[in-house]
Structure formats: structure tokens, C-alpha cells
Amino acid sequence: MKTTITELLGIEYPVIQGGMAWVAEHRLAAAVSNAGGLGLIGAASAPPEVVREEIRKCKALTDKPFGVNVMLLNPNAEEVAKIVVEEGVKVVTTGAGNPSKYMEMWKAAGVKVIPVVASVAMARMMERAGASAVVAEGMESGGHIGSTTTMALVPQVVDAVKIPVIAAGGIGDGRGVAAAFMLGASAVQMGTRFVAAKESIVHSNYKEKIIKASDIDSEVTGMTTGHPVRCLRNKMTKEYLKLEKEGADFMELEKLTLGSLKKAVIDGDVVNGTLMAGQIAGLVKAEQSCEEIMQELMSTAERLLGMGVNR
Ligand code: TUI
């Protein structure tokens, strides 16, 4: 399936894997890229030298293009931004902030920059700053989110910018891919479905939580702190939301979530850990390889869209 995004990135299918903290490491990124999509290494809050190692390990596993997601709340973001250039990474996505100050450096090095945005205003600003494309991410997504749904956000961003738009949030199968194209997107970004992929290093307890989740099993913590995060309901979210309702201050709430994503991903602590996942978790029914996921996505999307895709 050819789109402006597959052409821009030199990939076979218009599917990008989310740059998820702790989850998006080299093995998952390489598996998605080898399956024809764009795999991403999520730098998140990892030490910069670990990100460099992850990039090198990914290169050893795939000859296909892959990217790095730079999480802008990370105090080390600047160092990570430089490492991406030093290691010759071709595509960068950014999350949780405004990447303007790194754009010149990345563009001068020939890096294609694809900021994740949650609003039309930010999409416009990123286009002006020289972005190659944007990911318009709706609040159905897992992790740190904005406040507009994918259905409402994507067509408004498509109308506001000339660069290609990648839809994210609430997309978990070929029907979602087809729907995203109908909204004017040129590709999709998916996270939650890849958390449960065979090649994902996520603890089996966490994968099982996603596979067993229903449509109403996610909640948003941190609405009052300015850092809303969507995750599956558990003891941690219940305690967090109770404290938040009681007016707990930011530091107290932070204590509850410190290291809690690692707890879930690595240790499999699904009680006290943070189980970041999107609303689409209820649609994820099994652990599949990235190759199987990609083939299923594309065969359904192509059937639904007929031959008339021209984005
Ligand atoms: O970044 C994400 N999702 C994430 S980052 C993350 S790590 C984290 N963990 C706990 C608390 C906070 C972060 C987990 N999930 N998605 C992309 C995304 N970016 N969603 C929303 C935004 C965004 C928000 C504000 C992009 C730009 C923006 O601009 C604000 C400004 O003006 O600087």
C-alpha cells in the first residue's frame, strides 16, 4: 500500500509503532520494521548512552528504516536529540512537548522529524518549524494524552496542514486503519496492539491484562496535574484517583507512580504498576507476531478500502 508516508519513509506499509516508554526497545522496533512498518525505539527517560546502545542493537537486527521517539519531558532530551544525529537515525518522532528547539539540528542532519501533536495549533506550529509529517494523537491512546478524540482531531489537523498526517489513538485493527484513511490520514501509529506482540519484551502479566481487557477498563490519571495518563484500571489507578479527588499535591501523586511503569513492564506487577494502554485494549485478543499483526491489518484495510487508496 503506497501513501505519502510509505514513500517519505521508504517503508512497505503505512503503519508506525508507537515510541512507548520501556516497551519500544530494539527488539520490538526491529520486528515492526522487518514486518514492513516503521519500528521506533522509545527513548523515554532512558540514560542517553542506553539509547545509543539500543539504536546500535536495532541496526544489527534490521536493514530496514526505523526511528527514535524523543520524549520531551525527559531532562536528558537534548543529549538524546544529539545522539540520534550521531548515530545516523533517519526518522525522529517526538512526544509530550514542543520539539522546536531541536528542529534545525535534526533537519540540517537530514533527519525526518515527525512530532506527535494533540491539537491543530501544535500541528500548524510544527509544519512551520519544518516537520516532515505529524502524528495526530487522540485521547483514546495509552500513556500521556491530550483531550480531543482521534475522530475529531484527525480531519481537523488534515485540513489545517499540507504535510501528511498520521492518525493515532484507538486504532487496533484493519478497520481502524481504513477509518483513519477515510479521515484523511496517510498512515497510522499503533501502540497497544504492539505491547502484546510476541516480540515485545513486556512481562506476560501485562500482556495478559491487555488481552483480557474490555472496552471500559482504562482510566485517566493526572487530569488535575496537567499530565493526564491513560492506563488500565488497577490498585495503583484507584489509589491515584482517590488521592487526586482528595486534592493531593503533585509530589504526593508522583510518589505513587515513580518507577511504576518499569514495575509493570519488567517485573509484571499488574497491581501496583502503571499499565499504560489505549481504549483499544479490548480489541486485542491474542499475542501475535508483528508479521501476523501487519498482514492482518493490511489485508483487512485493503479489502475495506478497495483499490482506491491515494493518500
Ligand atoms: O508522549 C506521548 N505519550 C506518552 S509520553 C509518556 S512518558 C510519561 N509518563 C508519565 C507522565 C508523563 C509522560 C507516556 N506516554 N504521546 C504523544 C503526545 N504528545 N500526546 C500529547 C502530546 C503533546 C502534549 C503537549 C504534544 C505537545 C504538547 O505541547 C505542549 C506545549 O505547548 O509544549
mmCIF file with all atom_site columns, C-alpha atoms in Angstrom, residues 163-284:
data_model
loop_
_atom_site.group_PDB
_atom_site.id
_atom_site.type_symbol
_atom_site.label_atom_id
_atom_site.label_alt_id
_atom_site.label_comp_id
_atom_site.label_asym_id
_atom_site.label_entity_id
_atom_site.label_seq_id
_atom_site.pdbx_PDB_ins_code
_atom_site.Cartn_x
_atom_site.Cartn_y
_atom_site.Cartn_z
_atom_site.occupancy
_atom_site.B_iso_or_equiv
_atom_site.pdbx_formal_charge
_atom_site.auth_seq_id
_atom_site.auth_comp_id
_atom_site.auth_asym_id
_atom_site.auth_atom_id
_atom_site.pdbx_PDB_model_num
ATOM 1   C CA . ILE A 1 163 ? 2.208   17.850  5.347  1.00 0.00 ? 163 ILE A CA 1
ATOM 2   C CA . PRO A 1 164 ? 0.998   14.235  5.697  1.00 0.00 ? 164 PRO A CA 1
ATOM 3   C CA . VAL A 1 165 ? -0.899  13.297  8.855  1.00 0.00 ? 165 VAL A CA 1
ATOM 4   C CA . ILE A 1 166 ? -0.524  10.004  10.704 1.00 0.00 ? 166 ILE A CA 1
ATOM 5   C CA . ALA A 1 167 ? -3.532  9.037   12.845 1.00 0.00 ? 167 ALA A CA 1
ATOM 6   C CA . ALA A 1 168 ? -3.063  7.586   16.334 1.00 0.00 ? 168 ALA A CA 1
ATOM 7   C CA . GLY A 1 169 ? -5.332  6.684   19.221 1.00 0.00 ? 169 GLY A CA 1
ATOM 8   C CA . GLY A 1 170 ? -7.991  3.980   19.199 1.00 0.00 ? 170 GLY A CA 1
ATOM 9   C CA . ILE A 1 171 ? -6.596  2.188   16.164 1.00 0.00 ? 171 ILE A CA 1
ATOM 10  C CA . GLY A 1 172 ? -6.053  -1.521  16.729 1.00 0.00 ? 172 GLY A CA 1
ATOM 11  C CA . ASP A 1 173 ? -7.074  -3.401  13.593 1.00 0.00 ? 173 ASP A CA 1
ATOM 12  C CA . GLY A 1 174 ? -7.608  -3.090  9.843  1.00 0.00 ? 174 GLY A CA 1
ATOM 13  C CA . ARG A 1 175 ? -10.970 -1.395  10.322 1.00 0.00 ? 175 ARG A CA 1
ATOM 14  C CA . GLY A 1 176 ? -9.254  1.365   12.288 1.00 0.00 ? 176 GLY A CA 1
ATOM 15  C CA . VAL A 1 177 ? -6.604  1.686   9.574  1.00 0.00 ? 177 VAL A CA 1
ATOM 16  C CA . ALA A 1 178 ? -9.302  2.035   6.895  1.00 0.00 ? 178 ALA A CA 1
ATOM 17  C CA . ALA A 1 179 ? -11.199 4.560   9.041  1.00 0.00 ? 179 ALA A CA 1
ATOM 18  C CA . ALA A 1 180 ? -8.040  6.623   9.515  1.00 0.00 ? 180 ALA A CA 1
ATOM 19  C CA . PHE A 1 181 ? -7.632  6.840   5.728  1.00 0.00 ? 181 PHE A CA 1
ATOM 20  C CA . MET A 1 182 ? -11.247 7.963   5.440  1.00 0.00 ? 182 MET A CA 1
ATOM 21  C CA . LEU A 1 183 ? -10.450 10.809  7.863  1.00 0.00 ? 183 LEU A CA 1
ATOM 22  C CA . GLY A 1 184 ? -7.636  11.918  5.568  1.00 0.00 ? 184 GLY A CA 1
ATOM 23  C CA . ALA A 1 185 ? -4.666  10.289  7.299  1.00 0.00 ? 185 ALA A CA 1
ATOM 24  C CA . SER A 1 186 ? -1.775  8.876   5.245  1.00 0.00 ? 186 SER A CA 1
ATOM 25  C CA . ALA A 1 187 ? -0.714  6.284   7.844  1.00 0.00 ? 187 ALA A CA 1
ATOM 26  C CA . VAL A 1 188 ? -1.486  5.100   11.355 1.00 0.00 ? 188 VAL A CA 1
ATOM 27  C CA . GLN A 1 189 ? 0.532   4.806   14.549 1.00 0.00 ? 189 GLN A CA 1
ATOM 28  C CA . MET A 1 190 ? -0.383  1.964   16.889 1.00 0.00 ? 190 MET A CA 1
ATOM 29  C CA . GLY A 1 191 ? 0.875   1.283   20.391 1.00 0.00 ? 191 GLY A CA 1
ATOM 30  C CA . THR A 1 192 ? -1.331  -1.008  22.446 1.00 0.00 ? 192 THR A CA 1
ATOM 31  C CA . ARG A 1 193 ? -1.582  -3.798  19.856 1.00 0.00 ? 193 ARG A CA 1
ATOM 32  C CA . PHE A 1 194 ? 2.223   -3.948  19.698 1.00 0.00 ? 194 PHE A CA 1
ATOM 33  C CA . VAL A 1 195 ? 2.557   -4.088  23.507 1.00 0.00 ? 195 VAL A CA 1
ATOM 34  C CA . ALA A 1 196 ? 1.004   -7.555  23.234 1.00 0.00 ? 196 ALA A CA 1
ATOM 35  C CA . ALA A 1 197 ? 3.141   -8.602  20.243 1.00 0.00 ? 197 ALA A CA 1
ATOM 36  C CA . LYS A 1 198 ? 5.276   -11.765 20.532 1.00 0.00 ? 198 LYS A CA 1
ATOM 37  C CA . GLU A 1 199 ? 8.456   -9.736  20.016 1.00 0.00 ? 199 GLU A CA 1
ATOM 38  C CA . SER A 1 200 ? 7.504   -7.254  22.758 1.00 0.00 ? 200 SER A CA 1
ATOM 39  C CA . ILE A 1 201 ? 9.588   -7.744  25.916 1.00 0.00 ? 201 ILE A CA 1
ATOM 40  C CA . VAL A 1 202 ? 6.657   -6.701  28.118 1.00 0.00 ? 202 VAL A CA 1
ATOM 41  C CA . HIS A 1 203 ? 6.008   -9.095  31.032 1.00 0.00 ? 203 HIS A CA 1
ATOM 42  C CA . SER A 1 204 ? 3.349   -11.733 30.257 1.00 0.00 ? 204 SER A CA 1
ATOM 43  C CA . ASN A 1 205 ? 1.197   -10.494 33.192 1.00 0.00 ? 205 ASN A CA 1
ATOM 44  C CA . TYR A 1 206 ? 0.894   -7.077  31.485 1.00 0.00 ? 206 TYR A CA 1
ATOM 45  C CA . LYS A 1 207 ? 0.192   -8.625  28.071 1.00 0.00 ? 207 LYS A CA 1
ATOM 46  C CA . GLU A 1 208 ? -2.492  -10.799 29.653 1.00 0.00 ? 208 GLU A CA 1
ATOM 47  C CA . LYS A 1 209 ? -4.119  -7.706  31.218 1.00 0.00 ? 209 LYS A CA 1
ATOM 48  C CA . ILE A 1 210 ? -4.377  -6.147  27.773 1.00 0.00 ? 210 ILE A CA 1
ATOM 49  C CA . ILE A 1 211 ? -5.670  -9.339  26.161 1.00 0.00 ? 211 ILE A CA 1
ATOM 50  C CA . LYS A 1 212 ? -8.328  -9.732  28.884 1.00 0.00 ? 212 LYS A CA 1
ATOM 51  C CA . ALA A 1 213 ? -9.296  -6.031  28.980 1.00 0.00 ? 213 ALA A CA 1
ATOM 52  C CA . SER A 1 214 ? -12.739 -4.855  27.961 1.00 0.00 ? 214 SER A CA 1
ATOM 53  C CA . ASP A 1 215 ? -13.760 -1.558  26.347 1.00 0.00 ? 215 ASP A CA 1
ATOM 54  C CA . ILE A 1 216 ? -14.222 0.257   29.676 1.00 0.00 ? 216 ILE A CA 1
ATOM 55  C CA . ASP A 1 217 ? -11.111 -0.915  31.509 1.00 0.00 ? 217 ASP A CA 1
ATOM 56  C CA . SER A 1 218 ? -8.894  2.147   31.010 1.00 0.00 ? 218 SER A CA 1
ATOM 57  C CA . GLU A 1 219 ? -8.826  5.270   33.172 1.00 0.00 ? 219 GLU A CA 1
ATOM 58  C CA . VAL A 1 220 ? -7.054  8.609   33.014 1.00 0.00 ? 220 VAL A CA 1
ATOM 59  C CA . THR A 1 221 ? -4.923  9.620   35.984 1.00 0.00 ? 221 THR A CA 1
ATOM 60  C CA . GLY A 1 222 ? -3.381  13.059  36.391 1.00 0.00 ? 222 GLY A CA 1
ATOM 61  C CA . MET A 1 223 ? -6.174  15.157  34.871 1.00 0.00 ? 223 MET A CA 1
ATOM 62  C CA . THR A 1 224 ? -5.581  17.710  37.661 1.00 0.00 ? 224 THR A CA 1
ATOM 63  C CA . THR A 1 225 ? -1.773  17.742  37.417 1.00 0.00 ? 225 THR A CA 1
ATOM 64  C CA . GLY A 1 226 ? -1.500  18.655  33.736 1.00 0.00 ? 226 GLY A CA 1
ATOM 65  C CA . HIS A 1 227 ? -0.072  15.217  32.898 1.00 0.00 ? 227 HIS A CA 1
ATOM 66  C CA . PRO A 1 228 ? -3.062  13.056  32.035 1.00 0.00 ? 228 PRO A CA 1
ATOM 67  C CA . VAL A 1 229 ? -2.036  9.428   31.526 1.00 0.00 ? 229 VAL A CA 1
ATOM 68  C CA . ARG A 1 230 ? -4.329  6.643   30.287 1.00 0.00 ? 230 ARG A CA 1
ATOM 69  C CA . CYS A 1 231 ? -3.776  3.209   31.766 1.00 0.00 ? 231 CYS A CA 1
ATOM 70  C CA . LEU A 1 232 ? -5.699  0.072   32.686 1.00 0.00 ? 232 LEU A CA 1
ATOM 71  C CA . ARG A 1 233 ? -7.586  0.255   35.981 1.00 0.00 ? 233 ARG A CA 1
ATOM 72  C CA . ASN A 1 234 ? -5.853  -1.446  38.932 1.00 0.00 ? 234 ASN A CA 1
ATOM 73  C CA . LYS A 1 235 ? -4.945  -0.801  42.579 1.00 0.00 ? 235 LYS A CA 1
ATOM 74  C CA . MET A 1 236 ? -2.500  1.933   41.525 1.00 0.00 ? 236 MET A CA 1
ATOM 75  C CA . THR A 1 237 ? -5.056  3.900   39.466 1.00 0.00 ? 237 THR A CA 1
ATOM 76  C CA . LYS A 1 238 ? -7.711  3.535   42.169 1.00 0.00 ? 238 LYS A CA 1
ATOM 77  C CA . GLU A 1 239 ? -5.348  4.916   44.826 1.00 0.00 ? 239 GLU A CA 1
ATOM 78  C CA . TYR A 1 240 ? -4.130  7.655   42.490 1.00 0.00 ? 240 TYR A CA 1
ATOM 79  C CA . LEU A 1 241 ? -7.636  8.794   41.557 1.00 0.00 ? 241 LEU A CA 1
ATOM 80  C CA . LYS A 1 242 ? -8.753  8.710   45.204 1.00 0.00 ? 242 LYS A CA 1
ATOM 81  C CA . LEU A 1 243 ? -5.805  10.899  46.256 1.00 0.00 ? 243 LEU A CA 1
ATOM 82  C CA . GLU A 1 244 ? -6.371  13.181  43.285 1.00 0.00 ? 244 GLU A CA 1
ATOM 83  C CA . LYS A 1 245 ? -10.033 13.617  44.254 1.00 0.00 ? 245 LYS A CA 1
ATOM 84  C CA . GLU A 1 246 ? -8.944  14.482  47.793 1.00 0.00 ? 246 GLU A CA 1
ATOM 85  C CA . GLY A 1 247 ? -6.755  17.247  46.356 1.00 0.00 ? 247 GLY A CA 1
ATOM 86  C CA . ALA A 1 248 ? -3.352  15.623  46.913 1.00 0.00 ? 248 ALA A CA 1
ATOM 87  C CA . ASP A 1 249 ? -0.443  17.695  45.662 1.00 0.00 ? 249 ASP A CA 1
ATOM 88  C CA . PHE A 1 250 ? 1.658   16.802  42.641 1.00 0.00 ? 250 PHE A CA 1
ATOM 89  C CA . MET A 1 251 ? 4.626   15.445  44.606 1.00 0.00 ? 251 MET A CA 1
ATOM 90  C CA . GLU A 1 252 ? 2.461   13.053  46.595 1.00 0.00 ? 252 GLU A CA 1
ATOM 91  C CA . LEU A 1 253 ? 0.888   11.741  43.406 1.00 0.00 ? 253 LEU A CA 1
ATOM 92  C CA . GLU A 1 254 ? 4.299   11.458  41.740 1.00 0.00 ? 254 GLU A CA 1
ATOM 93  C CA . LYS A 1 255 ? 5.500   9.235   44.594 1.00 0.00 ? 255 LYS A CA 1
ATOM 94  C CA . LEU A 1 256 ? 2.775   6.742   43.724 1.00 0.00 ? 256 LEU A CA 1
ATOM 95  C CA . THR A 1 257 ? 3.852   6.466   40.077 1.00 0.00 ? 257 THR A CA 1
ATOM 96  C CA . LEU A 1 258 ? 7.624   6.712   40.458 1.00 0.00 ? 258 LEU A CA 1
ATOM 97  C CA . GLY A 1 259 ? 9.119   3.736   38.676 1.00 0.00 ? 259 GLY A CA 1
ATOM 98  C CA . SER A 1 260 ? 5.669   2.222   38.291 1.00 0.00 ? 260 SER A CA 1
ATOM 99  C CA . LEU A 1 261 ? 5.833   1.711   34.521 1.00 0.00 ? 261 LEU A CA 1
ATOM 100 C CA . LYS A 1 262 ? 9.027   -0.314  34.865 1.00 0.00 ? 262 LYS A CA 1
ATOM 101 C CA . LYS A 1 263 ? 7.330   -2.295  37.645 1.00 0.00 ? 263 LYS A CA 1
ATOM 102 C CA . ALA A 1 264 ? 4.573   -3.303  35.221 1.00 0.00 ? 264 ALA A CA 1
ATOM 103 C CA . VAL A 1 265 ? 6.662   -3.834  32.069 1.00 0.00 ? 265 VAL A CA 1
ATOM 104 C CA . ILE A 1 266 ? 9.688   -5.590  33.567 1.00 0.00 ? 266 ILE A CA 1
ATOM 105 C CA . ASP A 1 267 ? 8.519   -7.093  36.887 1.00 0.00 ? 267 ASP A CA 1
ATOM 106 C CA . GLY A 1 268 ? 4.960   -7.890  35.765 1.00 0.00 ? 268 GLY A CA 1
ATOM 107 C CA . ASP A 1 269 ? 3.489   -6.136  38.802 1.00 0.00 ? 269 ASP A CA 1
ATOM 108 C CA . VAL A 1 270 ? -0.018  -5.532  37.469 1.00 0.00 ? 270 VAL A CA 1
ATOM 109 C CA . VAL A 1 271 ? -1.312  -4.470  40.916 1.00 0.00 ? 271 VAL A CA 1
ATOM 110 C CA . ASN A 1 272 ? 0.976   -1.545  41.782 1.00 0.00 ? 272 ASN A CA 1
ATOM 111 C CA . GLY A 1 273 ? 2.440   -0.926  38.335 1.00 0.00 ? 273 GLY A CA 1
ATOM 112 C CA . THR A 1 274 ? 1.253   1.512   35.676 1.00 0.00 ? 274 THR A CA 1
ATOM 113 C CA . LEU A 1 275 ? -0.386  -0.423  32.828 1.00 0.00 ? 275 LEU A CA 1
ATOM 114 C CA . MET A 1 276 ? -0.345  2.207   30.104 1.00 0.00 ? 276 MET A CA 1
ATOM 115 C CA . ALA A 1 277 ? -2.766  1.149   27.352 1.00 0.00 ? 277 ALA A CA 1
ATOM 116 C CA . GLY A 1 278 ? -5.261  2.716   24.993 1.00 0.00 ? 278 GLY A CA 1
ATOM 117 C CA . GLN A 1 279 ? -9.029  2.289   24.866 1.00 0.00 ? 279 GLN A CA 1
ATOM 118 C CA . ILE A 1 280 ? -8.474  -0.204  22.064 1.00 0.00 ? 280 ILE A CA 1
ATOM 119 C CA . ALA A 1 281 ? -7.087  -2.770  24.554 1.00 0.00 ? 281 ALA A CA 1
ATOM 120 C CA . GLY A 1 282 ? -10.482 -4.513  24.465 1.00 0.00 ? 282 GLY A CA 1
ATOM 121 C CA . LEU A 1 283 ? -9.874  -5.272  20.786 1.00 0.00 ? 283 LEU A CA 1
ATOM 122 C CA . VAL A 1 284 ? -6.553  -7.045  21.354 1.00 0.00 ? 284 VAL A CA 1
#
